[in-house]
Short mmCIF file of C-alpha atoms (C1' of nucleotides) in Angstrom, two decimals:
data_model
loop_
_atom_site.label_atom_id
_atom_site.label_comp_id
_atom_site.label_asym_id
_atom_site.label_seq_id
_atom_site.Cartn_x
_atom_site.Cartn_y
_atom_site.Cartn_z
CA UNK A 1 109.18 79.35 -25.04
CA UNK A 2 111.55 80.90 -22.55
CA UNK A 3 110.33 84.43 -22.13
CA UNK A 4 112.74 87.04 -23.47
CA UNK A 5 115.37 88.43 -21.11
CA UNK A 6 115.32 91.99 -19.95
CA UNK A 7 117.83 94.12 -21.84
CA UNK A 8 120.37 94.44 -19.03
CA UNK A 9 120.06 90.77 -18.21
CA UNK A 10 120.79 89.80 -21.79
CA UNK A 11 123.82 92.04 -21.74
CA UNK A 12 125.08 90.46 -18.54
CA UNK A 13 124.53 87.01 -19.91
CA UNK A 14 126.68 87.84 -22.90
CA UNK A 15 129.39 89.30 -20.72
CA UNK A 16 129.34 86.16 -18.62
CA UNK A 17 129.62 83.86 -21.61
CA UNK A 18 132.42 85.97 -22.92
CA UNK A 19 134.34 85.95 -19.67
CA UNK A 20 133.71 82.25 -19.15
CA UNK A 21 135.04 81.44 -22.58
CA UNK A 22 138.23 83.30 -21.83
CA UNK A 23 138.70 82.03 -18.30
CA UNK A 24 137.90 78.42 -19.17
CA UNK A 25 140.24 78.75 -22.11
CA UNK A 26 143.09 79.91 -19.94
CA UNK A 27 142.58 77.82 -16.85
CA UNK A 28 140.45 74.86 -17.78
CA UNK A 29 136.93 73.85 -16.86
CA UNK A 30 137.58 73.88 -13.15
CA UNK A 31 138.47 77.55 -13.06
CA UNK A 32 136.84 79.40 -10.15
CA UNK A 33 133.42 80.73 -11.04
CA UNK A 34 134.13 83.82 -8.99
CA UNK A 35 136.89 84.79 -11.39
CA UNK A 36 134.48 84.49 -14.29
CA UNK A 37 132.04 86.78 -12.54
CA UNK A 38 134.82 89.22 -11.76
CA UNK A 39 136.05 89.25 -15.35
CA UNK A 40 132.52 89.79 -16.55
CA UNK A 41 132.17 92.77 -14.21
CA UNK A 42 129.20 91.18 -12.53
CA UNK A 43 128.52 89.75 -9.10
CA UNK A 44 128.74 86.09 -8.30
CA UNK A 45 125.01 86.12 -7.56
CA UNK A 46 124.27 87.20 -11.10
CA UNK A 47 126.38 84.41 -12.47
CA UNK A 48 124.37 81.90 -10.47
CA UNK A 49 121.19 83.58 -11.52
CA UNK A 50 121.96 82.93 -15.18
CA UNK A 51 123.77 79.64 -14.80
CA UNK A 52 122.75 77.73 -11.70
CA UNK A 53 125.54 75.19 -12.07
CA UNK A 54 128.98 75.01 -13.64
CA UNK A 55 127.57 72.44 -16.03
CA UNK A 56 124.96 74.89 -17.27
CA UNK A 57 127.70 77.36 -18.11
CA UNK A 58 129.78 74.70 -19.81
CA UNK A 59 126.78 73.54 -21.77
CA UNK A 60 126.17 77.07 -22.97
CA UNK A 61 129.66 77.34 -24.41
CA UNK A 62 131.22 74.09 -25.41
CA UNK A 63 128.74 72.26 -27.61
CA UNK A 64 129.32 74.96 -30.23
CA UNK A 65 133.07 74.59 -29.92
CA UNK A 66 132.87 70.85 -30.21
CA UNK A 67 130.70 71.28 -33.26
CA UNK A 68 133.68 72.91 -34.94
CA UNK A 69 135.31 69.51 -34.72
CA UNK A 70 132.45 68.01 -36.64
CA UNK A 71 133.06 70.54 -39.38
CA UNK A 72 136.72 69.63 -39.46
CA UNK A 73 135.71 66.00 -39.56
CA UNK A 74 133.35 66.60 -42.44
CA UNK A 75 136.13 68.24 -44.43
CA UNK A 76 138.39 65.31 -43.58
CA UNK A 77 135.78 62.89 -44.85
CA UNK A 78 135.79 64.79 -48.11
CA UNK A 79 139.51 64.26 -48.59
CA UNK A 80 140.34 61.86 -51.44
CA UNK A 81 143.03 60.23 -49.39
CA UNK A 82 141.54 58.43 -46.41
CA UNK A 83 144.77 58.46 -44.43
CA UNK A 84 145.38 62.12 -45.03
CA UNK A 85 141.81 62.82 -43.99
CA UNK A 86 142.28 60.89 -40.79
CA UNK A 87 145.52 62.60 -39.86
CA UNK A 88 144.24 66.03 -40.69
CA UNK A 89 141.26 65.47 -38.46
CA UNK A 90 143.41 64.31 -35.59
CA UNK A 91 145.78 67.23 -35.99
CA UNK A 92 142.89 69.64 -36.24
CA UNK A 93 141.36 68.38 -33.03
CA UNK A 94 144.58 68.76 -31.10
CA UNK A 95 145.39 72.13 -32.58
CA UNK A 96 142.08 73.38 -31.21
CA UNK A 97 142.74 71.80 -27.86
CA UNK A 98 146.10 73.50 -27.71
CA UNK A 99 144.46 76.89 -27.94
CA UNK A 100 141.77 76.25 -25.40
CA UNK A 101 142.32 74.50 -22.11
CA UNK A 102 138.59 74.38 -21.63
CA UNK A 103 138.11 72.40 -24.79
CA UNK A 104 141.02 70.27 -23.72
CA UNK A 105 139.19 69.36 -20.51
CA UNK A 106 135.92 69.01 -22.33
CA UNK A 107 137.24 66.47 -24.80
CA UNK A 108 139.19 64.48 -22.29
CA UNK A 109 136.00 63.75 -20.46
CA UNK A 110 136.18 65.88 -17.39
CA UNK A 111 132.73 67.26 -16.62
CA UNK A 112 130.98 64.66 -18.66
CA UNK A 113 128.03 65.55 -16.43
CA UNK A 114 127.35 68.47 -18.76
CA UNK A 115 124.66 66.91 -20.90
CA UNK A 116 124.96 69.10 -23.97
CA UNK A 117 128.70 68.73 -24.01
CA UNK A 118 128.47 64.97 -23.71
CA UNK A 119 126.01 64.94 -26.58
CA UNK A 120 128.29 67.02 -28.77
CA UNK A 121 131.19 64.73 -27.96
CA UNK A 122 129.13 61.77 -29.07
CA UNK A 123 128.60 63.56 -32.38
CA UNK A 124 132.31 64.13 -32.75
CA UNK A 125 133.04 60.51 -31.98
CA UNK A 126 130.59 59.43 -34.63
CA UNK A 127 132.62 61.28 -37.23
CA UNK A 128 135.84 59.89 -35.84
CA UNK A 129 134.40 56.41 -36.14
CA UNK A 130 133.67 56.97 -39.81
CA UNK A 131 137.12 58.39 -40.49
CA UNK A 132 138.71 55.44 -38.76
CA UNK A 133 136.66 52.93 -40.73
CA UNK A 134 137.45 54.64 -43.99
CA UNK A 135 141.17 54.79 -43.28
CA UNK A 136 141.18 51.13 -42.33
CA UNK A 137 139.26 50.16 -45.46
CA UNK A 138 141.81 51.95 -47.58
CA UNK A 139 144.46 49.72 -46.03
CA UNK A 140 146.45 52.61 -44.63
CA UNK A 141 145.36 52.61 -40.98
CA UNK A 142 146.25 49.51 -39.02
CA UNK A 143 143.33 47.14 -38.64
CA UNK A 144 143.51 46.82 -34.87
CA UNK A 145 143.01 50.53 -34.20
CA UNK A 146 139.61 51.08 -32.68
CA UNK A 147 137.41 53.88 -31.51
CA UNK A 148 138.46 53.37 -27.90
CA UNK A 149 142.07 53.84 -28.96
CA UNK A 150 141.09 57.19 -30.36
CA UNK A 151 139.72 58.15 -26.96
CA UNK A 152 142.90 56.97 -25.33
CA UNK A 153 144.88 59.07 -27.77
CA UNK A 154 142.87 62.10 -26.77
CA UNK A 155 143.73 61.51 -23.13
CA UNK A 156 147.37 61.13 -23.95
CA UNK A 157 147.63 64.20 -26.11
CA UNK A 158 145.55 66.37 -23.82
CA UNK A 159 148.12 65.89 -21.08
CA UNK A 160 151.04 66.53 -23.41
CA UNK A 161 149.40 69.69 -24.66
CA UNK A 162 148.78 71.03 -21.18
CA UNK A 163 152.11 70.08 -19.75
CA UNK A 164 154.18 71.52 -22.57
CA UNK A 165 152.06 74.59 -23.24
CA UNK A 166 154.50 76.98 -21.57
CA UNK A 167 157.85 75.43 -22.29
CA UNK A 168 157.49 73.84 -25.69
CA UNK A 169 154.10 74.52 -27.24
CA UNK A 170 154.88 72.38 -30.26
CA UNK A 171 155.94 69.26 -28.39
CA UNK A 172 152.56 67.69 -29.00
CA UNK A 173 153.13 67.76 -32.74
CA UNK A 174 156.30 65.70 -32.44
CA UNK A 175 154.58 63.28 -30.12
CA UNK A 176 151.64 62.93 -32.47
CA UNK A 177 153.93 62.38 -35.45
CA UNK A 178 155.57 59.45 -33.68
CA UNK A 179 152.22 58.06 -32.74
CA UNK A 180 150.78 58.36 -36.21
CA UNK A 181 153.77 56.55 -37.64
CA UNK A 182 152.80 53.68 -35.40
CA UNK A 183 149.25 53.71 -36.70
CA UNK A 184 150.13 53.03 -40.31
CA UNK A 185 149.21 49.56 -41.43
CA UNK A 186 152.72 48.74 -42.57
CA UNK A 187 154.16 49.66 -39.16
CA UNK A 188 151.75 47.44 -37.26
CA UNK A 189 152.98 44.54 -35.20
CA UNK A 190 150.63 42.37 -33.21
CA UNK A 191 149.69 43.90 -29.88
CA UNK A 192 151.14 41.81 -27.07
CA UNK A 193 148.45 40.51 -24.77
CA UNK B 1 174.57 63.48 12.82
CA UNK B 2 170.86 63.97 13.51
CA UNK B 3 170.39 62.77 17.06
CA UNK B 4 168.39 59.54 17.30
CA UNK B 5 164.63 59.76 17.61
CA UNK B 6 162.83 58.76 20.73
CA UNK B 7 161.29 55.30 20.41
CA UNK B 8 157.68 56.46 20.08
CA UNK B 9 158.68 59.16 17.63
CA UNK B 10 160.48 56.66 15.44
CA UNK B 11 157.39 54.45 15.49
CA UNK B 12 155.17 57.35 14.51
CA UNK B 13 157.52 58.33 11.75
CA UNK B 14 157.30 54.82 10.34
CA UNK B 15 153.53 54.79 10.60
CA UNK B 16 153.42 58.11 8.78
CA UNK B 17 155.67 56.93 5.97
CA UNK B 18 153.58 53.83 5.68
CA UNK B 19 150.32 55.70 5.53
CA UNK B 20 151.71 58.29 3.16
CA UNK B 21 152.93 55.60 0.80
CA UNK B 22 149.47 54.08 0.68
CA UNK B 23 147.53 57.34 0.45
CA UNK B 24 149.82 58.85 -2.17
CA UNK B 25 149.61 55.59 -4.07
CA UNK B 26 145.84 55.68 -4.14
CA UNK B 27 145.19 59.37 -4.59
CA UNK B 28 148.32 60.94 -5.97
CA UNK B 29 150.79 63.41 -4.52
CA UNK B 30 148.18 66.05 -3.80
CA UNK B 31 146.24 63.85 -1.41
CA UNK B 32 145.21 65.68 1.78
CA UNK B 33 147.85 65.46 4.47
CA UNK B 34 145.14 65.15 7.08
CA UNK B 35 144.09 61.83 5.59
CA UNK B 36 147.64 60.59 5.87
CA UNK B 37 147.74 61.55 9.53
CA UNK B 38 144.39 59.89 10.08
CA UNK B 39 145.47 56.68 8.39
CA UNK B 40 148.65 56.68 10.43
CA UNK B 41 146.60 57.02 13.61
CA UNK B 42 148.44 60.18 14.51
CA UNK B 43 147.50 63.83 14.78
CA UNK B 44 148.09 66.34 12.06
CA UNK B 45 150.45 68.16 14.38
CA UNK B 46 152.66 65.11 14.62
CA UNK B 47 152.76 64.82 10.87
CA UNK B 48 153.97 68.39 10.61
CA UNK B 49 156.44 67.77 13.38
CA UNK B 50 158.12 65.04 11.37
CA UNK B 51 157.63 66.47 7.90
CA UNK B 52 157.28 70.24 7.88
CA UNK B 53 156.23 70.33 4.23
CA UNK B 54 154.60 68.03 1.73
CA UNK B 55 157.87 68.02 -0.17
CA UNK B 56 159.73 66.65 2.84
CA UNK B 57 157.30 63.76 3.00
CA UNK B 58 157.58 63.13 -0.72
CA UNK B 59 161.33 63.25 -0.52
CA UNK B 60 161.30 60.67 2.24
CA UNK B 61 159.37 58.21 0.10
CA UNK B 62 159.85 58.61 -3.61
CA UNK B 63 163.57 58.72 -4.28
CA UNK B 64 163.68 55.06 -3.23
CA UNK B 65 160.79 54.21 -5.53
CA UNK B 66 162.37 56.02 -8.43
CA UNK B 67 165.58 54.16 -7.73
CA UNK B 68 163.69 50.98 -8.60
CA UNK B 69 163.49 52.37 -12.09
CA UNK B 70 167.23 52.64 -12.21
CA UNK B 71 167.46 48.97 -11.36
CA UNK B 72 165.02 48.15 -14.14
CA UNK B 73 167.07 50.32 -16.44
CA UNK B 74 170.27 48.57 -15.47
CA UNK B 75 168.70 45.21 -16.32
CA UNK B 76 167.51 46.65 -19.59
CA UNK B 77 171.01 47.83 -20.41
CA UNK B 78 172.21 44.28 -19.87
CA UNK B 79 169.81 42.93 -22.48
CA UNK B 80 171.60 41.68 -25.63
CA UNK B 81 168.98 43.25 -27.82
CA UNK B 82 169.04 47.01 -27.53
CA UNK B 83 165.48 47.44 -28.74
CA UNK B 84 164.13 44.83 -26.40
CA UNK B 85 166.01 46.49 -23.56
CA UNK B 86 164.51 49.83 -24.43
CA UNK B 87 160.94 48.57 -24.65
CA UNK B 88 161.24 46.54 -21.47
CA UNK B 89 162.43 49.58 -19.63
CA UNK B 90 159.59 51.68 -20.91
CA UNK B 91 157.04 49.03 -20.07
CA UNK B 92 158.57 48.55 -16.65
CA UNK B 93 158.34 52.22 -15.87
CA UNK B 94 154.70 52.43 -16.82
CA UNK B 95 153.78 49.22 -15.06
CA UNK B 96 155.09 50.75 -11.85
CA UNK B 97 153.25 53.97 -12.52
CA UNK B 98 150.06 52.04 -13.02
CA UNK B 99 150.28 50.63 -9.52
CA UNK B 100 151.13 53.85 -7.79
CA UNK B 101 149.46 57.15 -8.53
CA UNK B 102 152.05 58.86 -6.40
CA UNK B 103 154.84 57.60 -8.58
CA UNK B 104 152.76 58.59 -11.55
CA UNK B 105 152.64 62.18 -10.32
CA UNK B 106 156.26 62.07 -9.30
CA UNK B 107 157.50 61.04 -12.72
CA UNK B 108 155.28 63.38 -14.64
CA UNK B 109 156.91 66.28 -12.89
CA UNK B 110 154.31 67.48 -10.47
CA UNK B 111 156.03 68.51 -7.25
CA UNK B 112 159.37 68.91 -8.86
CA UNK B 113 160.03 71.20 -5.90
CA UNK B 114 160.90 68.09 -3.91
CA UNK B 115 164.67 68.16 -4.24
CA UNK B 116 165.42 64.52 -3.56
CA UNK B 117 162.75 63.40 -5.97
CA UNK B 118 164.03 65.69 -8.68
CA UNK B 119 167.51 64.32 -8.16
CA UNK B 120 166.31 60.74 -8.41
CA UNK B 121 164.44 61.58 -11.60
CA UNK B 122 167.60 62.98 -13.07
CA UNK B 123 169.26 59.66 -12.31
CA UNK B 124 166.46 57.78 -14.04
CA UNK B 125 166.70 60.04 -17.04
CA UNK B 126 170.41 59.40 -17.29
CA UNK B 127 169.70 55.70 -17.69
CA UNK B 128 166.96 56.42 -20.18
CA UNK B 129 169.36 58.51 -22.18
CA UNK B 130 171.78 55.61 -22.40
CA UNK B 131 169.08 53.16 -23.39
CA UNK B 132 167.91 55.51 -26.10
CA UNK B 133 171.41 56.01 -27.45
CA UNK B 134 172.07 52.29 -27.51
CA UNK B 135 168.80 51.51 -29.27
CA UNK B 136 169.50 54.19 -31.84
CA UNK B 137 173.02 52.91 -32.43
CA UNK B 138 171.68 49.46 -33.06
CA UNK B 139 169.57 50.93 -35.82
CA UNK B 140 166.31 49.81 -34.30
CA UNK B 141 165.10 53.01 -32.65
CA UNK B 142 164.36 55.88 -34.99
CA UNK B 143 167.16 58.42 -35.10
CA UNK B 144 165.04 61.46 -34.37
CA UNK B 145 163.77 60.20 -31.02
CA UNK B 146 165.31 62.25 -28.24
CA UNK B 147 165.38 62.42 -24.51
CA UNK B 148 162.73 65.14 -24.45
CA UNK B 149 160.44 62.86 -26.41
CA UNK B 150 160.82 60.31 -23.66
CA UNK B 151 159.63 62.91 -21.18
CA UNK B 152 156.70 63.73 -23.40
CA UNK B 153 155.87 60.05 -23.58
CA UNK B 154 155.82 59.91 -19.81
CA UNK B 155 153.32 62.75 -19.71
CA UNK B 156 151.16 61.08 -22.28
CA UNK B 157 151.11 57.69 -20.65
CA UNK B 158 150.68 59.04 -17.15
CA UNK B 159 147.37 60.53 -18.17
CA UNK B 160 146.24 57.40 -19.97
CA UNK B 161 147.12 55.30 -16.96
CA UNK B 162 145.19 57.51 -14.57
CA UNK B 163 142.20 57.99 -16.76
CA UNK B 164 141.72 54.35 -17.60
CA UNK B 165 142.66 52.93 -14.21
CA UNK B 166 139.08 52.12 -13.25
CA UNK B 167 137.45 51.25 -16.54
CA UNK B 168 140.19 49.56 -18.55
CA UNK B 169 143.38 49.15 -16.56
CA UNK B 170 145.21 47.67 -19.53
CA UNK B 171 144.42 50.43 -22.00
CA UNK B 172 147.85 51.94 -21.52
CA UNK B 173 149.49 48.79 -22.86
CA UNK B 174 147.60 49.04 -26.14
CA UNK B 175 148.44 52.70 -26.41
CA UNK B 176 152.09 52.06 -25.70
CA UNK B 177 152.22 49.25 -28.26
CA UNK B 178 150.97 51.62 -30.96
CA UNK B 179 153.44 54.23 -29.89
CA UNK B 180 156.39 51.86 -29.85
CA UNK B 181 155.53 50.69 -33.35
CA UNK B 182 155.98 54.29 -34.38
CA UNK B 183 159.38 54.47 -32.73
CA UNK B 184 160.98 51.71 -34.80
CA UNK B 185 163.47 53.00 -37.30
CA UNK B 186 161.73 51.36 -40.23
CA UNK B 187 158.41 53.03 -39.36
CA UNK B 188 159.93 56.48 -39.17
CA UNK B 189 158.82 59.21 -41.54
CA UNK B 190 160.21 62.70 -41.33
CA UNK B 191 158.54 64.79 -38.64
CA UNK B 192 156.58 67.62 -40.29
CA UNK B 193 157.76 71.00 -39.15
"C1'" DA C 1 161.14 57.80 41.12
"C1'" DA C 2 161.79 62.39 39.76
"C1'" DG C 3 163.02 65.68 36.53
"C1'" DT C 4 163.34 67.13 32.02
"C1'" DA C 5 163.79 67.03 27.23
"C1'" DA C 6 161.30 65.23 23.48
"C1'" DG C 7 157.22 64.43 21.32
"C1'" DT C 8 152.06 64.64 20.71
"C1'" DC C 9 147.69 66.68 20.43
"C1'" DG C 10 143.89 69.14 18.30
"C1'" DA C 11 141.31 73.35 18.45
"C1'" DG C 12 141.44 77.23 15.84
"C1'" DG C 13 143.25 80.76 12.48
"C1'" DT C 14 143.92 81.36 7.32
"C1'" DA C 15 142.71 80.76 2.69
"C1'" DT C 16 140.01 79.30 -1.23
"C1'" DG C 17 135.95 78.29 -3.48
"C1'" DC C 18 130.98 76.95 -3.54
"C1'" DC C 19 126.38 78.56 -3.19
"C1'" DT C 20 122.17 81.27 -1.11
"C1'" DC C 21 119.02 84.82 -0.01
"C1'" DA C 22 117.04 89.06 1.66
"C1'" DA C 23 117.60 93.78 0.55
"C1'" DC C 24 118.23 96.70 -3.12
"C1'" DT C 25 118.19 98.57 -8.02
"C1'" DT C 26 116.66 98.85 -12.75
"C1'" DC C 27 113.83 97.96 -16.57
"C1'" DT C 28 109.37 97.75 -18.67
"C1'" DT C 29 104.65 98.54 -19.02
"C1'" DC C 30 100.52 101.11 -18.74
"C1'" DG D 1 105.88 108.66 -13.80
"C1'" DA D 2 104.18 104.99 -10.74
"C1'" DA D 3 103.89 100.22 -9.86
"C1'" DG D 4 105.43 95.87 -10.22
"C1'" DA D 5 108.16 92.46 -12.25
"C1'" DA D 6 112.72 91.20 -13.29
"C1'" DG D 7 117.31 91.26 -12.18
"C1'" DT D 8 121.47 92.38 -9.25
"C1'" DT D 9 124.17 92.48 -5.25
"C1'" DG D 10 127.53 90.88 -1.81
"C1'" DA D 11 127.85 89.53 2.80
"C1'" DG D 12 127.83 85.32 4.95
"C1'" DG D 13 127.25 80.24 5.76
"C1'" DC D 14 129.36 75.88 4.32
"C1'" DA D 15 133.10 72.85 3.20
"C1'" DT D 16 137.86 71.58 2.47
"C1'" DA D 17 142.59 71.83 3.33
"C1'" DC D 18 146.66 74.09 5.07
"C1'" DC D 19 149.44 75.11 9.02
"C1'" DT D 20 150.57 76.74 14.06
"C1'" DC D 21 151.12 76.82 18.87
"C1'" DG D 22 150.35 76.37 23.77
"C1'" DA D 23 148.87 72.76 26.84
"C1'" DC D 24 149.56 68.16 27.68
"C1'" DT D 25 151.85 63.41 27.75
"C1'" DT D 26 155.62 60.18 27.31
"C1'" DA D 27 160.15 58.32 27.19
"C1'" DC D 28 164.73 58.50 28.64
"C1'" DT D 29 168.41 59.64 32.13
"C1'" DT D 30 170.40 59.45 36.56
#
DNA sequence: AAGTAAGTCGAGGTATGCCTCAACTTCTTC
DNA sequence: GAAGAAGTTGAGGCATACCTCGACTTACTT
């Protein structure tokens, strides 16, 4: 339906998406749009011509990246061992976040105004829900761990990832290991009110 | 040594500290200084007259707040049960952070350029170190938990606290409970490299 | 009560980043 | 290759926040 772009416009659009992916990846979703335009070798006006809002740009990039998570989740669901599937999924998600500050922001809910991104996140959460249920059913994941706790975990780890990126880029793995040990059914103690 | 302030200046200084405490508490350490001046009923020039940099203002407020942590830590060290002391300290720290976004920023290392604050944090860490050692010695805290993991935990929880403050102000307690269950010696599994 | 040091004020300069639009350039079509 | 549609440009207006400085006001001293 949308009429085809002129050749140069299509080229510029690609350059913009490319630059945006890099800049968002390095600096997060609130990186200055002017830097994206600069890196794309294009004027700020052209950026706005293609993507009238920051959300539009985000929506053009991140749903596909989030979809990668769904693939990881699908593989995890195929794992014989429900616990191993769950942990591999979680580790996979954070490993991706560690390489891409934009994805990090995207998953931790900043810019949830970007409709396509929000939709993709819902898809990812759906898979997470299934992995959680399966790991609980197998008796390996503690019974009181819920979907909302998964979201909380994403918040927690996203900060750790960002904060330690320069100094100790593997710190998040240690932190996650501790956390996962607390999620095993046999480690569970009642949550104090 | 510093000659005494004129009466009105001392009053303004107090009003500024008061306003800054509230504004930092609500909005974090990067709150606009002009709002602090406004809330103090004083001009921006007066703010700069008393506190030439943001750091000076932070240093005038937060060392005392961080010192509260040391008191909590001292109480925790007095607890018969080393594990209970450790967990009470941790919970105490985060409970304070939950009430004060400024303290939250302060402890998670933003504005570590503020010398007095950094010093106070070092003091707090010293206590944490002792609590950790004691809880490990008692065989209750897992042996591979280190001081740097405590710092990582602070990063993690600070984000959870901030993010959930509006929607679910108790989410951090759940998250912390899971995490602490993973810190018990009997829950510990080797950390994957 | 006057003189002066101390303190206050706030308009305005600087910087960053958002976003627009009228003039210009380039592609495509016939 | 001319005309028109499509796309690009970047200066400039807007907003926020930082920070300064010269004119003004107030408190203290004698």
